[in-house]
Amino acid sequence: MTFDYLGVLFHGLTAVISPIVFIQSRSYLDTETVRQYRLYHLGLIALCMAVTGVYYANNAAATWIFLEATTLATALLVYHRRTVRSLEATWKYVFVSSVGVAVAYLGILMLSTAVSGEESLAYVQLLRSVATANPLYMKLAFLLILTGYRCKMEVFPLYTVGVDANHAAPAPASALISTALVNAGFVAFFRVYQVLTLSGIYSWIKSVLLLTGILSVLIVAVYLRRTHNYKRFLTYSTVENLGIVLIGLGLGGWGIFAALFHLTIHSLIKSGMFLQMAQIGRIYRTYRMNRIGDYFKTYRLGSLVVLMGTVGLLAFPPSGLFVSELIILKELVAGSHWAILVLFVLLICLVLFTLSRRFTGLLLRPVHSGRADISTISRAATWLQFALLLTALVLGIVQPQRWIDFLHAITVGL
């Protein structure tokens, strides 16, 4: 294990988000049996332990083991409701994730073989010998690793397992899956990315990442308009933001800084929104868009959280996502990636239109279901969500120098 800047950053985010998830889960699971309650919390604890192992692992094999452990922990959370839908989502997640992580391990073995037959899978050892490695083997290794880790990062084309898993899992658990677990997938991939920045195929790698990122945003722009469930809607938003992160990595330089900045802010916003979605589900007894509305009159404090989260996801000032996306746009212009720039702007505009339309409907559209009930809602939990989202907005205005230096320390040498 190595306690470096990258691991500390994402472990810190998990340490902030996970206690709030545990706190809100107490009120969310008030009708469960003792056995269900224990299994659910066992899954949460196991997931937190596994992602922490991924954050600090200094060996590609150890990273793989911990990432595979997240599959089992997540499966326990996804199957919590014991319904046909949750069973289908669980088996799909276990199968695709296990196959994906196995494919990634084949890529790791190929990378170690390509790097002058390096027997050690420690990232430091791979970093020392990567400059002399066979370019063809490294390209194949990179494609295998990227393909395998996509199911954890929830990007094109293996994003569907993450969407189904978040839809089936309890909403507080989805807050952890869409942040801590997605971040773990990113860290696992970023460790390999750091190694390959010193190789002769780095320019080719950046092109692949730009293509993967823009395809992820394209998929979201299409499917957001066809989604009629708010939990799935938020999960597709995760796919879009991770696509933006990959575009940042594909640009290199300041784009890497923007990717880390973006993922940090996204974790705060998305966790707050999923936790609020748990309360919305309790109030309306559904996540169907056509049965939910007029939230501003139903629960004003919760509607304020939704409004702040919407501003954050739309990347409107003062959202921190505005800062990172602005840096990425500047890097696209500086690198003369005009085709990617035009497509990126068009797709983002389409995504923003859909996001604003759906969440405006949640807040203001009148509904006549008569099922809204806020008697069981914890205002203390809502204030914790408010704190997460407020932090994300404040960081869009004021970026502490120590935090900026911390992010720069991760990008040293890249």
Short mmCIF file of C-alpha atoms in Angstrom, two decimals:
data_model
loop_
_atom_site.label_atom_id
_atom_site.label_comp_id
_atom_site.label_asym_id
_atom_site.label_seq_id
_atom_site.Cartn_x
_atom_site.Cartn_y
_atom_site.Cartn_z
CA MET A 1 0.00 0.00 0.00
CA THR A 2 1.15 3.54 -0.78
CA PHE A 3 -0.49 6.60 0.75
CA ASP A 4 -0.01 8.98 -2.16
CA TYR A 5 -1.89 12.12 -3.18
CA LEU A 6 -4.22 10.30 -5.59
CA GLY A 7 -5.37 7.75 -3.02
CA VAL A 8 -5.73 10.33 -0.25
CA LEU A 9 -7.90 12.58 -2.47
CA PHE A 10 -10.50 9.92 -3.24
CA HIS A 11 -10.32 8.28 0.16
CA GLY A 12 -11.04 11.69 1.66
CA LEU A 13 -14.13 12.04 -0.54
CA THR A 14 -15.32 8.57 0.49
CA ALA A 15 -14.70 9.43 4.15
CA VAL A 16 -16.98 12.47 3.76
CA ILE A 17 -19.74 10.78 1.77
CA SER A 18 -19.97 7.34 3.41
CA PRO A 19 -20.97 8.50 6.94
CA ILE A 20 -23.83 10.53 5.44
CA VAL A 21 -24.92 7.44 3.47
CA PHE A 22 -24.92 5.35 6.66
CA ILE A 23 -26.87 8.01 8.55
CA GLN A 24 -29.57 8.36 5.90
CA SER A 25 -29.80 4.58 5.44
CA ARG A 26 -31.16 4.28 9.00
CA SER A 27 -34.34 6.17 8.14
CA TYR A 28 -34.54 4.73 4.61
CA LEU A 29 -34.56 1.11 5.84
CA ASP A 30 -37.11 1.49 8.63
CA THR A 31 -39.33 -1.33 7.29
CA GLU A 32 -36.59 -3.94 6.75
CA THR A 33 -36.05 -7.03 8.85
CA VAL A 34 -33.00 -7.29 11.08
CA ARG A 35 -31.39 -9.71 8.63
CA GLN A 36 -31.94 -7.38 5.66
CA TYR A 37 -30.63 -4.46 7.72
CA ARG A 38 -27.45 -6.33 8.62
CA LEU A 39 -26.80 -7.57 5.09
CA TYR A 40 -27.28 -4.09 3.67
CA HIS A 41 -24.77 -2.55 6.08
CA LEU A 42 -22.39 -5.45 5.52
CA GLY A 43 -22.48 -4.57 1.82
CA LEU A 44 -21.81 -0.90 2.52
CA ILE A 45 -18.88 -1.66 4.85
CA ALA A 46 -17.42 -4.20 2.40
CA LEU A 47 -17.70 -1.71 -0.46
CA CYS A 48 -15.96 1.02 1.56
CA MET A 49 -13.14 -1.38 2.49
CA ALA A 50 -12.70 -2.60 -1.09
CA VAL A 51 -12.59 0.86 -2.68
CA THR A 52 -10.10 2.00 -0.02
CA GLY A 53 -7.87 -0.91 -1.04
CA VAL A 54 -8.12 0.20 -4.68
CA TYR A 55 -7.20 3.78 -3.76
CA TYR A 56 -3.98 2.82 -1.99
CA ALA A 57 -2.83 -0.31 -3.87
CA ASN A 58 0.64 0.16 -5.37
CA ASN A 59 0.53 -3.06 -7.38
CA ALA A 60 -1.60 -3.78 -10.45
CA ALA A 61 -2.49 -7.26 -9.19
CA ALA A 62 -3.57 -5.90 -5.78
CA THR A 63 -5.68 -3.26 -7.53
CA TRP A 64 -7.36 -6.00 -9.53
CA ILE A 65 -8.14 -8.06 -6.40
CA PHE A 66 -9.70 -5.14 -4.55
CA LEU A 67 -11.67 -4.06 -7.63
CA GLU A 68 -13.07 -7.58 -7.98
CA ALA A 69 -14.08 -7.43 -4.32
CA THR A 70 -16.17 -4.34 -5.08
CA THR A 71 -18.22 -6.48 -7.46
CA LEU A 72 -19.31 -8.82 -4.68
CA ALA A 73 -20.04 -5.97 -2.26
CA THR A 74 -22.07 -4.09 -4.86
CA ALA A 75 -24.01 -7.24 -5.79
CA LEU A 76 -25.09 -7.58 -2.15
CA LEU A 77 -26.47 -4.03 -2.24
CA VAL A 78 -28.15 -4.38 -5.64
CA TYR A 79 -30.01 -7.55 -4.58
CA HIS A 80 -31.23 -5.97 -1.35
CA ARG A 81 -34.91 -5.76 -2.42
CA ARG A 82 -35.02 -9.43 -3.54
CA THR A 83 -37.24 -8.62 -6.53
CA VAL A 84 -37.08 -10.05 -10.05
CA ARG A 85 -35.66 -6.76 -11.30
CA SER A 86 -32.96 -6.66 -8.61
CA LEU A 87 -32.06 -10.31 -9.26
CA GLU A 88 -31.66 -9.62 -12.99
CA ALA A 89 -29.56 -6.50 -12.31
CA THR A 90 -27.40 -8.40 -9.80
CA TRP A 91 -26.57 -11.28 -12.12
CA LYS A 92 -25.93 -8.90 -14.98
CA TYR A 93 -23.62 -6.80 -12.82
CA VAL A 94 -21.72 -9.79 -11.42
CA PHE A 95 -21.25 -11.41 -14.84
CA VAL A 96 -20.27 -8.33 -16.84
CA SER A 97 -18.10 -6.85 -14.09
CA SER A 98 -16.29 -10.13 -13.45
CA VAL A 99 -15.63 -10.64 -17.15
CA GLY A 100 -14.58 -7.01 -17.53
CA VAL A 101 -12.15 -7.09 -14.62
CA ALA A 102 -10.75 -10.41 -15.93
CA VAL A 103 -10.17 -8.79 -19.32
CA ALA A 104 -8.38 -5.92 -17.55
CA TYR A 105 -6.14 -8.44 -15.77
CA LEU A 106 -5.19 -9.99 -19.12
CA GLY A 107 -4.17 -6.49 -20.18
CA ILE A 108 -2.10 -6.07 -17.01
CA LEU A 109 -0.30 -9.38 -17.66
CA MET A 110 0.34 -8.36 -21.27
CA LEU A 111 1.67 -5.00 -20.09
CA SER A 112 4.07 -6.66 -17.65
CA THR A 113 5.27 -8.97 -20.42
CA ALA A 114 5.69 -6.09 -22.85
CA VAL A 115 7.75 -4.10 -20.35
CA SER A 116 10.95 -6.12 -20.90
CA GLY A 117 9.41 -9.20 -19.30
CA GLU A 118 9.02 -7.38 -15.99
CA GLU A 119 7.96 -9.94 -13.36
CA SER A 120 6.82 -7.40 -10.78
CA LEU A 121 3.41 -5.78 -11.23
CA ALA A 122 4.27 -2.86 -8.95
CA TYR A 123 3.48 0.42 -10.69
CA VAL A 124 6.93 1.80 -9.81
CA GLN A 125 8.64 -1.12 -11.52
CA LEU A 126 6.46 -0.84 -14.61
CA LEU A 127 7.13 2.89 -14.77
CA ARG A 128 10.90 2.34 -14.89
CA SER A 129 10.83 0.05 -17.93
CA VAL A 130 7.85 1.22 -19.96
CA ALA A 131 9.90 3.45 -22.30
CA THR A 132 11.54 0.41 -23.92
CA ALA A 133 8.42 -1.75 -24.21
CA ASN A 134 6.99 -3.13 -27.45
CA PRO A 135 4.46 -0.56 -28.77
CA LEU A 136 2.10 -3.17 -30.27
CA TYR A 137 1.87 -5.15 -27.05
CA MET A 138 1.31 -1.98 -25.06
CA LYS A 139 -1.52 -0.89 -27.34
CA LEU A 140 -3.23 -4.25 -26.93
CA ALA A 141 -2.65 -4.13 -23.18
CA PHE A 142 -4.11 -0.63 -22.92
CA LEU A 143 -7.23 -1.55 -24.89
CA LEU A 144 -7.82 -4.59 -22.68
CA ILE A 145 -7.35 -2.59 -19.49
CA LEU A 146 -9.59 0.25 -20.68
CA THR A 147 -12.26 -2.22 -21.81
CA GLY A 148 -12.21 -4.04 -18.48
CA TYR A 149 -12.27 -1.01 -16.22
CA ARG A 150 -15.06 0.66 -18.17
CA CYS A 151 -17.67 -1.35 -16.26
CA LYS A 152 -16.50 0.28 -13.01
CA MET A 153 -16.04 3.77 -14.45
CA GLU A 154 -19.47 3.53 -16.14
CA VAL A 155 -18.39 4.76 -19.56
CA PHE A 156 -19.10 3.56 -23.09
CA PRO A 157 -19.75 0.74 -23.89
CA LEU A 158 -20.09 -1.09 -20.51
CA TYR A 159 -22.06 1.67 -18.78
CA THR A 160 -25.32 -0.32 -18.86
CA VAL A 161 -24.42 -2.56 -15.90
CA GLY A 162 -23.87 0.49 -13.73
CA VAL A 163 -27.17 2.04 -14.82
CA ASP A 164 -29.11 -1.13 -13.97
CA ALA A 165 -27.26 -1.61 -10.68
CA ASN A 166 -28.02 1.93 -9.50
CA HIS A 167 -31.63 1.58 -10.54
CA ALA A 168 -32.10 -1.63 -8.51
CA ALA A 169 -30.05 -0.69 -5.44
CA PRO A 170 -31.49 1.38 -2.56
CA ALA A 171 -30.97 5.08 -3.30
CA PRO A 172 -28.51 5.72 -0.40
CA ALA A 173 -26.37 2.83 -1.67
CA SER A 174 -26.54 4.32 -5.18
CA ALA A 175 -24.98 7.49 -3.73
CA LEU A 176 -21.92 5.42 -2.77
CA ILE A 177 -21.87 3.31 -5.95
CA SER A 178 -21.99 6.38 -8.23
CA THR A 179 -19.18 8.12 -6.37
CA ALA A 180 -16.82 5.89 -4.37
CA LEU A 181 -17.05 2.89 -6.71
CA VAL A 182 -16.83 4.97 -9.89
CA ASN A 183 -13.84 6.79 -8.39
CA ALA A 184 -12.21 3.43 -7.61
CA GLY A 185 -12.57 2.42 -11.27
CA PHE A 186 -11.03 5.73 -12.28
CA VAL A 187 -8.09 5.33 -9.86
CA ALA A 188 -7.41 1.79 -11.11
CA PHE A 189 -7.31 3.07 -14.69
CA PHE A 190 -5.39 6.23 -13.82
CA ARG A 191 -2.56 4.20 -12.25
CA VAL A 192 -2.03 2.48 -15.60
CA TYR A 193 -2.45 5.78 -17.44
CA GLN A 194 0.37 7.27 -15.33
CA VAL A 195 2.64 4.40 -16.32
CA LEU A 196 1.90 4.73 -20.03
CA THR A 197 2.45 8.50 -20.18
CA LEU A 198 6.18 7.73 -20.48
CA SER A 199 5.68 5.28 -23.33
CA GLY A 200 5.90 5.87 -27.05
CA ILE A 201 2.17 5.32 -27.54
CA TYR A 202 0.97 8.16 -25.32
CA SER A 203 -0.32 10.22 -28.27
CA TRP A 204 -2.29 7.22 -29.50
CA ILE A 205 -3.69 6.67 -25.99
CA LYS A 206 -4.93 10.24 -25.82
CA SER A 207 -6.77 9.80 -29.13
CA VAL A 208 -8.49 6.65 -27.85
CA LEU A 209 -9.57 8.42 -24.66
CA LEU A 210 -10.95 11.40 -26.59
CA LEU A 211 -13.00 9.03 -28.74
CA THR A 212 -14.25 7.03 -25.73
CA GLY A 213 -15.13 10.19 -23.83
CA ILE A 214 -17.09 11.80 -26.64
CA LEU A 215 -18.96 8.54 -27.34
CA SER A 216 -19.98 8.37 -23.67
CA VAL A 217 -21.37 11.91 -23.83
CA LEU A 218 -23.13 11.06 -27.11
CA ILE A 219 -24.83 8.01 -25.58
CA VAL A 220 -26.06 10.09 -22.65
CA ALA A 221 -27.37 12.86 -24.91
CA VAL A 222 -29.49 10.24 -26.69
CA TYR A 223 -30.70 8.17 -23.74
CA LEU A 224 -31.44 10.98 -21.28
CA ARG A 225 -34.40 12.03 -23.41
CA ARG A 226 -35.72 8.45 -23.39
CA THR A 227 -35.37 7.92 -19.63
CA HIS A 228 -38.48 8.26 -17.46
CA ASN A 229 -37.06 7.24 -14.08
CA TYR A 230 -35.17 9.76 -11.94
CA LYS A 231 -32.69 7.23 -10.52
CA ARG A 232 -31.71 6.02 -13.99
CA PHE A 233 -31.61 9.65 -15.09
CA LEU A 234 -29.00 10.48 -12.41
CA THR A 235 -26.96 7.42 -13.35
CA TYR A 236 -26.83 8.48 -17.00
CA SER A 237 -25.57 11.83 -15.72
CA THR A 238 -22.67 9.91 -14.12
CA VAL A 239 -21.86 8.37 -17.52
CA GLU A 240 -21.78 11.86 -19.04
CA ASN A 241 -19.46 13.26 -16.39
CA LEU A 242 -17.05 10.32 -16.59
CA GLY A 243 -17.01 10.83 -20.35
CA ILE A 244 -15.93 14.42 -19.72
CA VAL A 245 -13.23 13.13 -17.36
CA LEU A 246 -11.87 10.82 -20.08
CA ILE A 247 -11.82 13.74 -22.52
CA GLY A 248 -9.71 15.62 -19.98
CA LEU A 249 -7.26 12.71 -19.74
CA GLY A 250 -7.21 12.52 -23.53
CA LEU A 251 -6.11 16.15 -23.73
CA GLY A 252 -3.26 15.72 -21.24
CA GLY A 253 -1.57 18.62 -19.44
CA TRP A 254 -4.16 20.90 -17.88
CA GLY A 255 -6.82 18.48 -19.05
CA ILE A 256 -5.63 15.98 -16.42
CA PHE A 257 -5.95 18.63 -13.73
CA ALA A 258 -9.46 19.42 -15.01
CA ALA A 259 -10.38 15.72 -14.93
CA LEU A 260 -9.37 15.38 -11.26
CA PHE A 261 -11.13 18.65 -10.39
CA HIS A 262 -14.25 17.54 -12.24
CA LEU A 263 -14.40 14.13 -10.55
CA THR A 264 -14.01 15.69 -7.11
CA ILE A 265 -16.89 18.11 -7.59
CA HIS A 266 -19.01 15.45 -9.30
CA SER A 267 -18.67 13.16 -6.27
CA LEU A 268 -20.06 15.84 -3.95
CA ILE A 269 -22.94 16.76 -6.25
CA LYS A 270 -23.97 13.26 -7.24
CA SER A 271 -23.91 11.88 -3.70
CA GLY A 272 -26.10 14.75 -2.50
CA MET A 273 -28.54 14.27 -5.37
CA PHE A 274 -28.88 10.50 -4.91
CA LEU A 275 -29.45 10.94 -1.18
CA GLN A 276 -32.13 13.51 -1.93
CA MET A 277 -33.60 11.11 -4.49
CA ALA A 278 -33.96 8.58 -1.67
CA GLN A 279 -36.19 11.06 0.16
CA ILE A 280 -38.16 11.84 -3.00
CA GLY A 281 -38.79 8.11 -3.40
CA ARG A 282 -40.09 7.92 0.16
CA ILE A 283 -42.38 10.91 -0.34
CA TYR A 284 -43.94 9.84 -3.67
CA ARG A 285 -43.41 6.04 -3.41
CA THR A 286 -42.03 6.04 -6.95
CA TYR A 287 -39.24 7.40 -9.14
CA ARG A 288 -41.39 7.61 -12.29
CA MET A 289 -41.18 11.10 -13.78
CA ASN A 290 -44.83 11.27 -14.79
CA ARG A 291 -45.93 10.63 -11.17
CA ILE A 292 -43.64 13.11 -9.43
CA GLY A 293 -43.91 16.88 -9.45
CA ASP A 294 -44.74 20.07 -7.56
CA TYR A 295 -41.87 19.26 -5.20
CA PHE A 296 -41.36 22.90 -4.28
CA LYS A 297 -44.74 22.99 -2.56
CA THR A 298 -44.44 19.48 -1.14
CA TYR A 299 -41.05 19.79 0.60
CA ARG A 300 -39.29 23.16 0.23
CA LEU A 301 -36.03 22.25 1.93
CA GLY A 302 -35.69 19.19 -0.31
CA SER A 303 -36.55 21.27 -3.38
CA LEU A 304 -33.70 23.64 -2.48
CA VAL A 305 -31.32 20.67 -2.51
CA VAL A 306 -32.66 19.61 -5.92
CA LEU A 307 -32.27 23.17 -7.23
CA MET A 308 -28.67 23.39 -6.02
CA GLY A 309 -27.90 19.96 -7.44
CA THR A 310 -29.42 20.93 -10.78
CA VAL A 311 -27.27 24.07 -10.97
CA GLY A 312 -24.26 21.92 -10.10
CA LEU A 313 -24.95 19.26 -12.74
CA LEU A 314 -25.72 21.90 -15.37
CA ALA A 315 -22.23 23.32 -14.71
CA PHE A 316 -23.66 26.81 -14.34
CA PRO A 317 -21.67 29.26 -12.20
CA PRO A 318 -21.04 28.92 -9.31
CA SER A 319 -20.87 25.15 -9.91
CA GLY A 320 -17.36 23.71 -9.65
CA LEU A 321 -18.08 21.71 -12.82
CA PHE A 322 -18.12 25.01 -14.71
CA VAL A 323 -14.44 25.51 -13.84
CA SER A 324 -13.34 22.07 -15.01
CA GLU A 325 -15.41 22.14 -18.20
CA LEU A 326 -14.09 25.60 -19.05
CA ILE A 327 -10.51 24.31 -18.73
CA ILE A 328 -11.35 21.36 -20.99
CA LEU A 329 -12.88 23.68 -23.60
CA LYS A 330 -9.76 25.87 -23.51
CA GLU A 331 -7.55 22.80 -23.96
CA LEU A 332 -9.64 21.60 -26.91
CA VAL A 333 -9.13 24.98 -28.57
CA ALA A 334 -5.42 25.07 -27.72
CA GLY A 335 -4.97 21.59 -29.19
CA SER A 336 -6.99 22.44 -32.33
CA HIS A 337 -9.40 19.55 -31.72
CA TRP A 338 -12.08 21.36 -33.65
CA ALA A 339 -14.27 18.38 -34.55
CA ILE A 340 -14.29 17.15 -30.93
CA LEU A 341 -14.93 20.72 -29.72
CA VAL A 342 -17.97 21.29 -31.93
CA LEU A 343 -19.46 17.88 -31.15
CA PHE A 344 -18.75 18.28 -27.44
CA VAL A 345 -20.46 21.68 -27.26
CA LEU A 346 -23.52 20.47 -29.18
CA LEU A 347 -23.90 17.36 -27.04
CA ILE A 348 -23.42 19.25 -23.79
CA CYS A 349 -26.09 21.75 -24.83
CA LEU A 350 -28.49 18.87 -25.52
CA VAL A 351 -27.69 17.27 -22.15
CA LEU A 352 -28.15 20.58 -20.32
CA PHE A 353 -31.52 21.16 -21.98
CA THR A 354 -32.75 17.71 -20.95
CA LEU A 355 -31.43 18.02 -17.38
CA SER A 356 -33.01 21.43 -16.84
CA ARG A 357 -36.32 20.32 -18.34
CA ARG A 358 -36.60 17.17 -16.22
CA PHE A 359 -35.64 18.76 -12.90
CA THR A 360 -37.79 21.83 -13.55
CA GLY A 361 -40.70 19.43 -14.00
CA LEU A 362 -39.86 17.76 -10.70
CA LEU A 363 -39.94 21.09 -8.88
CA LEU A 364 -42.87 22.83 -10.58
CA ARG A 365 -45.03 20.47 -12.65
CA PRO A 366 -48.37 19.87 -10.88
CA VAL A 367 -49.32 16.26 -10.13
CA HIS A 368 -52.57 14.84 -8.77
CA SER A 369 -51.51 11.47 -7.43
CA GLY A 370 -52.29 12.43 -3.82
CA ARG A 371 -49.52 10.15 -2.58
CA ALA A 372 -47.01 12.71 -1.34
CA ASP A 373 -46.15 12.24 2.34
CA ILE A 374 -43.27 14.01 4.11
CA SER A 375 -44.06 12.79 7.62
CA THR A 376 -41.23 10.23 7.60
CA ILE A 377 -38.59 12.53 6.10
CA SER A 378 -35.58 13.50 8.22
CA ARG A 379 -34.75 17.19 7.88
CA ALA A 380 -31.34 16.55 9.45
CA ALA A 381 -30.49 14.22 6.55
CA THR A 382 -31.63 16.90 4.10
CA TRP A 383 -29.32 19.44 5.73
CA LEU A 384 -26.39 17.02 5.26
CA GLN A 385 -27.24 16.80 1.54
CA PHE A 386 -27.41 20.59 1.48
CA ALA A 387 -23.89 20.73 2.96
CA LEU A 388 -22.47 18.43 0.24
CA LEU A 389 -23.98 20.50 -2.56
CA LEU A 390 -23.06 23.81 -0.97
CA THR A 391 -19.44 22.66 -0.78
CA ALA A 392 -19.48 21.83 -4.50
CA LEU A 393 -20.85 25.28 -5.32
CA VAL A 394 -18.45 27.12 -3.03
CA LEU A 395 -15.48 25.34 -4.65
CA GLY A 396 -16.67 26.79 -7.94
CA ILE A 397 -16.09 30.27 -6.53
CA VAL A 398 -13.18 29.82 -4.14
CA GLN A 399 -10.51 27.20 -4.70
CA PRO A 400 -8.21 26.94 -1.64
CA GLN A 401 -4.58 27.10 -2.71
CA ARG A 402 -3.73 23.99 -0.69
CA TRP A 403 -6.36 22.00 -2.58
CA ILE A 404 -5.09 23.27 -5.95
CA ASP A 405 -1.53 22.37 -4.95
CA PHE A 406 -2.80 18.94 -3.89
CA LEU A 407 -4.32 18.32 -7.35
CA HIS A 408 -1.17 19.61 -9.05
CA ALA A 409 0.90 17.18 -6.99
CA ILE A 410 -1.02 14.29 -8.56
CA THR A 411 -0.29 15.54 -12.07
CA VAL A 412 3.46 16.07 -11.56
CA GLY A 413 5.31 14.47 -14.49
CA LEU A 414 2.19 13.95 -16.61
#
